[in-house]
CSV table of C-alpha atoms in Angstrom, one decimal:
chain,number,residue,atom,x,y,z
A,171,MET,CA,-22.9,14.8,-7.2
A,172,LYS,CA,-21.6,11.3,-6.6
A,173,THR,CA,-19.4,10.8,-3.6
A,174,GLY,CA,-16.5,8.4,-3.7
A,175,LEU,CA,-14.7,6.9,-0.7
A,176,VAL,CA,-11.1,6.0,-1.5
A,177,LEU,CA,-9.4,3.7,1.0
A,178,GLY,CA,-5.7,3.4,1.0
A,179,GLY,CA,-3.5,0.5,1.7
A,180,GLY,CA,-1.8,0.1,5.1
A,181,GLY,CA,-2.4,-3.4,6.5
A,182,SER,CA,-3.3,-3.4,10.2
A,183,ARG,CA,-3.9,0.4,10.0
A,184,GLY,CA,-7.1,-0.4,8.1
A,185,ALA,CA,-9.1,-0.1,11.4
A,186,TYR,CA,-8.7,3.7,11.0
A,187,GLU,CA,-10.8,3.5,7.8
A,188,ILE,CA,-13.7,1.9,9.6
A,189,GLY,CA,-13.6,4.8,12.0
A,190,VAL,CA,-13.9,7.2,9.0
A,191,TRP,CA,-16.8,5.2,7.7
A,192,GLN,CA,-18.5,5.4,11.1
A,193,ALA,CA,-18.2,9.2,11.1
A,194,LEU,CA,-19.5,9.5,7.5
A,195,ARG,CA,-22.5,7.4,8.5
A,196,GLU,CA,-23.3,9.7,11.4
A,197,LEU,CA,-22.8,12.8,9.2
A,198,GLY,CA,-25.3,11.4,6.8
A,199,ILE,CA,-22.8,11.4,3.9
A,200,GLY,CA,-23.8,8.7,1.5
A,201,ILE,CA,-21.2,6.7,-0.5
A,202,ASP,CA,-21.9,6.1,-4.2
A,203,VAL,CA,-18.5,4.8,-5.1
A,204,VAL,CA,-15.8,3.0,-3.1
A,205,THR,CA,-12.3,2.1,-4.3
A,206,GLY,CA,-9.5,0.6,-2.4
A,207,THR,CA,-6.0,-0.9,-2.5
A,208,SER,CA,-4.8,-3.7,-0.2
A,209,VAL,CA,-6.6,-3.5,3.1
A,210,GLY,CA,-8.5,-0.6,1.5
A,211,ALA,CA,-9.9,-3.1,-1.0
A,212,ILE,CA,-11.1,-5.4,1.8
A,213,ASN,CA,-12.7,-2.5,3.7
A,214,GLY,CA,-14.1,-1.2,0.5
A,215,ALA,CA,-15.8,-4.5,-0.2
A,216,LEU,CA,-17.4,-4.3,3.3
A,217,VAL,CA,-18.6,-0.8,2.5
A,218,CYS,CA,-20.0,-1.9,-0.8
A,219,GLN,CA,-22.1,-4.7,0.8
A,220,GLY,CA,-23.1,-2.4,3.7
A,221,SER,CA,-21.6,-4.5,6.4
A,222,PHE,CA,-20.7,-1.8,8.9
A,223,ASP,CA,-21.4,-3.8,12.1
A,224,LEU,CA,-19.5,-6.8,10.7
A,225,ALA,CA,-16.5,-4.5,9.9
A,226,VAL,CA,-16.4,-3.1,13.4
A,227,ASP,CA,-16.6,-6.5,15.0
A,228,LEU,CA,-13.9,-8.0,12.8
A,229,TRP,CA,-11.4,-5.1,13.4
A,230,ARG,CA,-12.1,-5.0,17.2
A,231,GLU,CA,-11.0,-8.7,17.5
A,232,LEU,CA,-8.4,-9.1,14.7
A,233,GLU,CA,-4.9,-10.5,15.6
A,234,THR,CA,-1.9,-11.2,13.5
A,235,HIS,CA,-2.1,-15.0,13.7
A,236,MET,CA,-5.7,-14.7,12.3
A,237,VAL,CA,-4.4,-13.1,9.1
A,238,PHE,CA,-0.8,-14.4,8.5
A,239,ASP,CA,0.5,-17.9,9.2
A,240,VAL,CA,3.9,-17.2,10.8
A,241,GLY,CA,3.8,-20.1,13.2
A,242,GLU,CA,1.9,-20.7,16.4
A,243,GLU,CA,4.8,-19.9,18.7
A,244,LYS,CA,5.2,-16.5,17.0
A,245,LYS,CA,1.8,-15.2,17.7
A,246,ILE,CA,1.8,-11.6,18.9
A,247,SER,CA,0.9,-10.9,22.5
A,248,ASP,CA,-2.4,-9.2,23.2
A,249,HIS,CA,-0.5,-6.7,25.4
A,250,PHE,CA,2.9,-6.1,23.7
A,251,ASP,CA,4.3,-2.6,24.2
A,252,PHE,CA,4.6,-0.6,20.9
A,253,ASN,CA,7.5,1.3,22.5
A,254,PHE,CA,9.8,-1.7,22.7
A,255,ASN,CA,10.2,-2.9,19.1
A,256,ILE,CA,12.1,-2.4,15.9
A,257,ALA,CA,10.4,-0.3,13.3
A,258,GLY,CA,7.1,-0.8,15.0
A,259,MET,CA,7.4,-4.6,15.2
A,260,PRO,CA,8.4,-6.7,18.2
A,261,VAL,CA,11.7,-8.5,17.8
A,262,ASP,CA,10.2,-12.0,17.8
A,263,GLN,CA,7.6,-11.0,15.2
A,264,LEU,CA,10.3,-9.3,13.1
A,265,ASN,CA,12.4,-12.5,13.1
A,266,ALA,CA,9.3,-14.6,12.2
A,267,TYR,CA,8.6,-12.5,9.1
A,268,ALA,CA,12.2,-12.5,8.1
A,269,LYS,CA,12.2,-16.3,8.2
A,270,GLU,CA,9.0,-16.5,6.2
A,271,ILE,CA,10.3,-14.1,3.6
A,272,LEU,CA,13.7,-15.9,3.2
A,273,THR,CA,12.6,-19.5,3.3
A,274,ARG,CA,9.0,-19.5,2.0
A,275,GLY,CA,8.7,-16.4,-0.2
A,276,GLY,CA,6.5,-14.6,2.3
A,277,ALA,CA,4.0,-15.4,5.0
A,278,ASP,CA,1.0,-17.5,4.1
A,279,VAL,CA,-2.4,-15.7,4.0
A,280,THR,CA,-4.7,-18.7,4.5
A,281,GLY,CA,-6.3,-17.1,7.5
A,282,LEU,CA,-7.1,-13.9,5.6
A,283,LYS,CA,-8.5,-15.9,2.7
A,284,LYS,CA,-10.7,-17.9,5.0
A,285,MET,CA,-12.1,-14.7,6.5
A,286,LEU,CA,-12.8,-13.1,3.1
A,287,ASN,CA,-14.6,-16.2,1.9
A,288,GLN,CA,-16.6,-16.3,5.2
A,289,HIS,CA,-17.6,-12.7,5.4
A,290,LEU,CA,-17.7,-11.3,1.8
A,291,GLU,CA,-20.7,-12.0,-0.3
A,292,GLU,CA,-19.8,-11.7,-4.0
A,293,GLU,CA,-23.3,-11.5,-5.2
A,294,ASN,CA,-24.1,-8.7,-2.7
A,295,ILE,CA,-21.1,-6.7,-3.8
A,296,ARG,CA,-22.1,-7.1,-7.5
A,297,GLN,CA,-25.8,-6.2,-6.8
A,298,SER,CA,-25.0,-3.3,-4.5
A,299,PRO,CA,-25.9,0.2,-5.8
A,300,VAL,CA,-22.4,1.3,-4.6
A,301,GLU,CA,-19.8,1.1,-7.4
A,302,TYR,CA,-16.7,-0.8,-6.3
A,303,GLY,CA,-13.1,-1.0,-7.6
A,304,LEU,CA,-9.7,-2.2,-6.5
A,305,VAL,CA,-6.1,-2.2,-7.6
A,306,ALA,CA,-3.8,-5.3,-7.9
A,307,VAL,CA,-0.5,-5.8,-9.7
A,308,GLU,CA,0.5,-8.8,-11.8
A,309,TYR,CA,3.9,-10.2,-10.8
A,310,PRO,CA,6.7,-10.2,-12.0
A,311,ALA,CA,5.5,-8.3,-15.0
A,312,MET,CA,4.4,-5.5,-12.6
A,313,ILE,CA,1.3,-4.8,-14.7
A,314,PRO,CA,-1.3,-2.8,-12.8
A,315,TYR,CA,-4.9,-4.0,-12.8
A,316,ASN,CA,-7.4,-1.2,-12.0
A,317,LEU,CA,-10.5,-3.4,-11.8
A,318,LYS,CA,-14.2,-2.3,-11.5
A,319,LYS,CA,-16.4,-5.0,-9.9
A,320,GLN,CA,-17.9,-5.7,-13.3
A,321,ASP,CA,-14.4,-6.4,-14.7
A,322,ILE,CA,-13.8,-9.2,-12.2
A,323,PRO,CA,-14.7,-12.7,-13.4
A,324,ALA,CA,-17.6,-14.4,-11.6
A,325,GLY,CA,-16.4,-16.4,-8.6
A,326,GLN,CA,-13.1,-14.6,-8.3
A,327,MET,CA,-14.1,-11.5,-6.3
A,328,SER,CA,-12.4,-12.7,-3.1
A,329,ASP,CA,-9.4,-13.9,-5.0
A,330,PHE,CA,-8.7,-10.4,-6.5
A,331,ILE,CA,-9.4,-8.7,-3.2
A,332,LEU,CA,-6.8,-11.0,-1.6
A,333,ALA,CA,-4.4,-10.3,-4.5
A,334,SER,CA,-4.8,-6.6,-3.9
A,335,ALA,CA,-3.7,-7.2,-0.3
A,336,ALA,CA,-0.7,-9.4,-1.0
A,337,CYS,CA,2.0,-7.2,0.5
A,338,PHE,CA,4.9,-8.9,-1.2
A,339,PRO,CA,7.6,-9.8,-0.1
A,340,ALA,CA,6.2,-9.9,3.5
A,341,VAL,CA,3.5,-12.2,2.3
A,342,LYS,CA,3.2,-14.6,-0.6
A,343,THR,CA,2.0,-13.8,-4.1
A,344,VAL,CA,-1.6,-14.8,-4.9
A,345,GLU,CA,-2.2,-17.0,-7.9
A,346,ILE,CA,-5.3,-16.5,-10.0
A,347,GLY,CA,-5.4,-18.8,-13.0
A,348,ASP,CA,-1.9,-18.9,-14.5
A,349,LYS,CA,-0.9,-15.5,-13.1
A,350,LYS,CA,0.5,-14.2,-9.9
A,351,PHE,CA,-0.5,-11.0,-8.2
A,352,ILE,CA,0.9,-8.7,-5.5
A,353,ASP,CA,-0.3,-5.7,-3.5
A,354,GLY,CA,-1.9,-2.9,-5.5
A,355,GLY,CA,0.3,-0.4,-3.6
A,356,TYR,CA,3.0,-1.2,-6.1
A,357,SER,CA,0.8,0.7,-8.6
A,358,ASP,CA,-1.5,3.1,-6.7
A,359,ASN,CA,-2.0,2.9,-3.0
A,360,LEU,CA,-4.7,5.6,-3.0
A,361,PRO,CA,-6.8,4.9,-6.1
A,362,ILE,CA,-8.5,8.3,-6.5
A,363,GLN,CA,-8.5,8.2,-10.3
A,364,LEU,CA,-10.3,4.9,-10.3
A,365,ALA,CA,-13.0,6.4,-8.2
A,366,MET,CA,-13.3,9.2,-10.7
A,367,ASP,CA,-13.5,6.7,-13.5
A,368,LEU,CA,-16.5,5.2,-11.7
A,369,GLY,CA,-18.3,8.5,-11.7
A,370,ALA,CA,-17.3,10.1,-8.4
A,371,LYS,CA,-17.2,13.9,-8.5
A,372,ARG,CA,-16.5,14.4,-4.8
A,373,ILE,CA,-13.7,12.3,-3.2
A,374,ILE,CA,-13.1,11.5,0.4
A,375,ALA,CA,-9.7,9.7,0.5
A,376,VAL,CA,-8.2,8.0,3.5
A,377,ASP,CA,-4.4,8.0,3.5
A,378,LEU,CA,-2.9,5.5,6.0
A,379,ASP,CA,0.6,6.8,5.4
A,380,ALA,CA,1.9,3.5,4.3
A,381,ILE,CA,4.6,2.5,1.8
A,382,GLY,CA,3.4,2.6,-1.7
A,383,ILE,CA,2.8,4.8,-4.8
A,384,LYS,CA,0.2,7.5,-4.3
A,385,LYS,CA,-1.2,9.3,-7.4
A,386,ILE,CA,-3.0,12.2,-5.8
A,387,PRO,CA,-4.0,15.0,-8.3
A,388,LYS,CA,-1.9,18.1,-7.9
A,389,ASP,CA,-4.8,20.5,-7.5
A,390,VAL,CA,-6.6,18.8,-4.8
A,391,ALA,CA,-9.0,21.6,-4.0
A,392,ALA,CA,-10.1,22.0,-7.6
A,393,GLN,CA,-10.8,18.3,-7.8
A,394,HIS,CA,-13.2,18.3,-4.8
A,395,ILE,CA,-10.9,16.0,-2.9
A,396,THR,CA,-10.8,15.7,0.9
A,397,VAL,CA,-7.9,13.7,2.3
A,398,ILE,CA,-8.2,12.3,5.8
A,399,SER,CA,-5.1,11.1,7.6
A,400,SER,CA,-3.8,10.8,11.1
A,401,SER,CA,-1.1,12.9,12.9
A,402,TRP,CA,-0.6,9.9,15.2
A,403,ASP,CA,1.5,6.7,14.6
A,404,LEU,CA,-1.0,4.1,13.6
A,405,GLY,CA,1.4,1.2,14.2
A,406,ASN,CA,3.3,-1.3,12.1
A,407,PHE,CA,1.2,-2.3,9.1
A,408,LEU,CA,2.0,-6.0,9.5
A,409,VAL,CA,1.1,-6.3,13.2
A,410,PHE,CA,-2.6,-6.8,13.9
A,411,ASP,CA,-3.4,-6.1,17.5
A,412,LYS,CA,-7.0,-5.6,18.7
A,413,VAL,CA,-6.0,-3.0,21.4
A,414,ASN,CA,-4.3,-0.8,18.7
A,415,SER,CA,-7.2,-1.5,16.2
A,416,ARG,CA,-9.7,-0.1,18.7
A,417,ARG,CA,-7.6,2.9,19.3
A,418,ILE,CA,-7.1,3.8,15.7
A,419,LEU,CA,-10.7,3.1,14.8
A,420,ARG,CA,-11.6,5.8,17.3
A,421,LEU,CA,-8.9,8.2,15.9
A,422,GLY,CA,-10.3,7.7,12.4
A,423,TYR,CA,-13.8,8.7,13.6
A,424,LEU,CA,-12.5,11.8,15.4
A,425,ASP,CA,-10.2,12.9,12.5
A,426,THR,CA,-13.2,12.7,10.1
A,427,MET,CA,-15.4,14.7,12.5
A,428,LYS,CA,-12.7,17.4,12.7
A,429,GLN,CA,-12.3,17.4,8.9
A,430,PHE,CA,-16.0,18.1,8.6
A,431,GLN,CA,-15.8,20.7,11.4
A,432,VAL,CA,-17.9,18.9,14.0
A,433,PHE,CA,-15.0,19.2,16.4
A,434,ASP,CA,-12.0,21.5,16.5
A,435,GLY,CA,-8.3,20.6,16.9
A,436,HIS,CA,-5.6,18.9,15.0
A,437,SER,CA,-4.0,16.0,16.9
A,438,PHE,CA,-6.7,16.3,19.7
A,439,SER,CA,-10.4,16.8,19.5
A,440,PHE,CA,-12.1,19.8,21.1
A,441,SER,CA,-15.8,20.6,21.5
A,442,ARG,CA,-16.7,22.9,18.7
A,443,GLY,CA,-16.9,26.6,19.7
A,444,ASP,CA,-15.6,25.9,23.3
A,445,PHE,CA,-12.2,27.3,22.5
A,446,PRO,CA,-11.4,30.6,20.7
A,447,LYS,CA,-9.8,29.8,17.4
A,448,LYS,CA,-6.5,31.5,18.5
A,449,ASP,CA,-6.3,29.1,21.5
A,450,ILE,CA,-6.7,25.9,19.6
A,451,PRO,CA,-3.0,25.4,18.6
A,452,GLY,CA,-1.9,26.0,22.2
A,453,ALA,CA,-4.5,23.7,23.6
A,454,ASP,CA,-3.5,21.0,21.0
A,455,ALA,CA,0.2,21.4,21.8
A,456,ALA,CA,-0.4,21.3,25.6
A,457,ALA,CA,-2.4,18.1,25.3
A,458,GLU,CA,0.3,16.5,23.2
A,459,ILE,CA,3.2,17.5,25.4
A,460,PHE,CA,1.4,16.4,28.6
A,461,GLN,CA,0.5,13.2,27.0
A,462,LEU,CA,-3.3,13.3,27.3
A,463,ASP,CA,-5.6,10.8,25.7
A,464,PRO,CA,-6.3,11.6,22.0
A,465,GLU,CA,-9.4,9.4,22.1
A,466,ILE,CA,-11.3,11.9,24.2
A,467,ILE,CA,-13.4,14.8,23.0
A,468,TYR,CA,-12.3,17.7,25.3
A,469,THR,CA,-14.3,20.6,26.5
A,470,ARG,CA,-12.2,23.4,28.0
A,471,ASP,CA,-13.1,22.3,31.5
A,472,ILE,CA,-12.1,18.7,30.9
A,473,LEU,CA,-8.9,19.7,29.1
A,474,ASN,CA,-7.8,22.0,31.9
A,475,HIS,CA,-8.7,19.4,34.5
A,476,ARG,CA,-6.6,16.8,32.8
A,477,LEU,CA,-3.7,19.2,32.3
A,478,ARG,CA,-3.8,20.0,36.0
A,479,GLN,CA,-3.6,16.3,36.8
A,480,SER,CA,-0.7,15.8,34.4
A,481,ILE,CA,1.2,18.8,35.7
A,482,GLU,CA,0.8,17.7,39.3
A,483,ALA,CA,2.1,14.2,38.4
A,484,HIS,CA,5.0,15.8,36.5
A,485,ARG,CA,5.9,18.0,39.5
A,486,SER,CA,5.7,15.0,41.8
A,487,SER,CA,8.2,13.0,39.7
A,488,ASN,CA,10.4,16.0,39.0
A,489,PRO,CA,11.1,17.9,42.3
A,490,LYS,CA,12.3,21.5,42.0
A,491,GLY,CA,15.9,22.0,41.2
A,492,GLN,CA,18.1,24.9,42.2
A,493,SER,CA,16.6,28.3,41.4
A,494,ASN,CA,17.9,30.3,38.5
A,495,LYS,CA,17.5,34.0,38.4
A,496,LYS,CA,17.5,34.0,34.6
A,497,THR,CA,14.3,33.3,32.8
A,498,LEU,CA,14.2,30.2,30.7
A,499,LEU,CA,13.8,32.5,27.6
A,500,ASP,CA,17.2,34.1,28.5
A,501,ARG,CA,18.7,30.7,29.0
A,502,ILE,CA,17.4,29.4,25.7
A,503,LYS,CA,19.0,32.3,23.9
A,504,GLU,CA,22.3,31.4,25.5
A,505,ASP,CA,22.3,27.6,24.9
A,506,LEU,CA,19.2,26.0,23.4
A,507,LEU,CA,20.9,22.6,23.1
A,508,LYS,CA,21.8,22.5,26.8
A,509,ILE,CA,18.2,23.4,27.8
A,510,GLN,CA,16.9,20.5,25.6
A,511,ARG,CA,19.4,18.1,27.2
A,512,ASP,CA,18.6,19.2,30.8
A,513,LEU,CA,14.8,19.5,30.5
A,514,ASP,CA,12.0,17.5,28.9
A,515,SER,CA,9.3,19.2,26.9
A,516,ARG,CA,6.9,19.3,29.9
A,517,SER,CA,9.4,21.0,32.1
A,518,ILE,CA,10.3,23.5,29.4
A,519,VAL,CA,6.6,24.4,29.0
A,520,LEU,CA,6.1,24.9,32.7
A,521,HIS,CA,9.1,27.1,32.9
A,522,LEU,CA,8.1,29.1,29.9
A,523,ALA,CA,4.5,29.5,31.3
A,524,SER,CA,5.9,30.8,34.6
A,525,ASP,CA,8.1,33.3,32.7
A,526,LEU,CA,5.1,34.5,30.8
A,527,ILE,CA,3.0,34.9,33.9
A,528,GLN,CA,5.8,37.0,35.5
A,529,ASN,CA,6.5,39.0,32.4
A,530,PRO,CA,3.6,38.9,29.8
A,531,GLU,CA,5.5,41.3,27.5
A,532,SER,CA,8.1,38.6,26.7
A,533,PRO,CA,6.2,35.7,25.0
A,534,GLY,CA,9.2,34.4,23.2
A,535,LEU,CA,9.1,36.9,20.4
A,536,THR,CA,12.7,37.8,21.0
A,537,LEU,CA,14.0,34.3,20.3
A,538,ALA,CA,15.9,33.6,17.2
A,539,ARG,CA,13.8,32.2,14.3
A,540,GLY,CA,15.5,28.8,14.6
A,541,ALA,CA,14.8,28.5,18.3
A,542,LYS,CA,11.1,29.5,17.8
A,543,LYS,CA,10.8,26.8,15.1
A,544,ILE,CA,12.4,24.1,17.3
A,545,LEU,CA,10.2,25.1,20.3
A,546,ARG,CA,7.1,25.9,18.5
A,547,LYS,CA,4.8,23.5,20.3
A,548,GLU,CA,6.4,24.3,23.7
A,549,LEU,CA,5.8,28.0,23.1
A,550,GLU,CA,2.2,27.5,22.0
A,551,ALA,CA,1.5,25.2,25.0
A,552,SER,CA,3.1,27.7,27.5
A,553,GLU,CA,0.9,30.5,26.2
A,554,TYR,CA,-2.2,28.4,26.7
A,555,LEU,CA,-1.2,27.4,30.2
A,556,ALA,CA,-0.2,30.9,31.2
A,557,THR,CA,-3.6,32.1,30.1
A,558,TYR,CA,-5.9,29.5,31.5
A,559,LEU,CA,-4.0,27.8,34.3
A,560,LYS,CA,-2.3,30.9,35.7
A,561,GLY,CA,-3.2,30.2,39.3
A,562,GLU,CA,-1.7,26.7,39.3
A,563,LEU,CA,1.5,27.8,37.6
A,564,SER,CA,2.3,31.1,39.1
A,565,ASN,CA,4.7,29.4,41.5
A,566,ALA,CA,5.7,26.5,39.3
A,567,THR,CA,9.3,26.2,38.2
A,568,SER,CA,9.6,22.4,38.0
């Protein structure tokens, strides 16, 4: 059965796909077919020619100014804070793109073109036993081109890969002959059908949760399709930052390992079999609420140690307030909105865990359905803490 790797578009989020590829290599899952759109077409070409080490090296060092020409003074800082921006993009970078779109019809992609010409070997791609295909769209006719490597004229492989990644209007259209092309995401941002057309019977599709049309078959299970995606924010797709790229490359690796049941967990990764299945949602919720590092593979001991550290730091920065004879569960029943205004998620979890330790018969089951839905993660996390960190929390009310 031929295995197809389908790589979605998503600009700078493409580092995640290389993490997926790393995991598949370690799992011994061979790739017979690879298709991609936009950055997925670029990564797919690297997969086709077998350039794993090159792909890792490129993504670990890639910066916005190396891809798009938006002016030297507008280069993104190596250390900008993703929390202080508009729609995931720093204000100066946002203004730079706006100017390029309005005055020049999009940012220039000379840097990206140079990289493709330097690192992609057309003959290696054509001679590779791995089938390869990409999606681009002719503009302004909006005609989709679902191209297999044998359909691409000699000498134009890099041109069509660049065309597939031309995220118009943020970047300029790409001219090939007398035609203009834009990003394949305007037609199919996750080209599963193209992989099937190339003979793939088992599909591993990487969805970067980017803007674009996705044509995923309705009955995914019947089609032998595995979709890998992240529960984390992978960053603005136009901002290439090597710190973020290294982070999401790791997340792609871990998510794939979880998908193939090497590790447990959802947002976080847990050593397989180290956690009873019933405890995994609570462990996952506790790790998220107490802001642990999602790049780590946690054993139970490591998780509990990190949670203790985070709880202690939270207590230190949030001294105990006035005591309240009512349990938090009772107070939630009276005024959930007030509780959410007065307490952050970590404080809510610690209060709930203390309530559960004092009264194990009241694990939130009496809450209204709406309240349980709103506080689902907090309830799951509190049950985990009340079970495994009971000694540390028995006197905690902060």
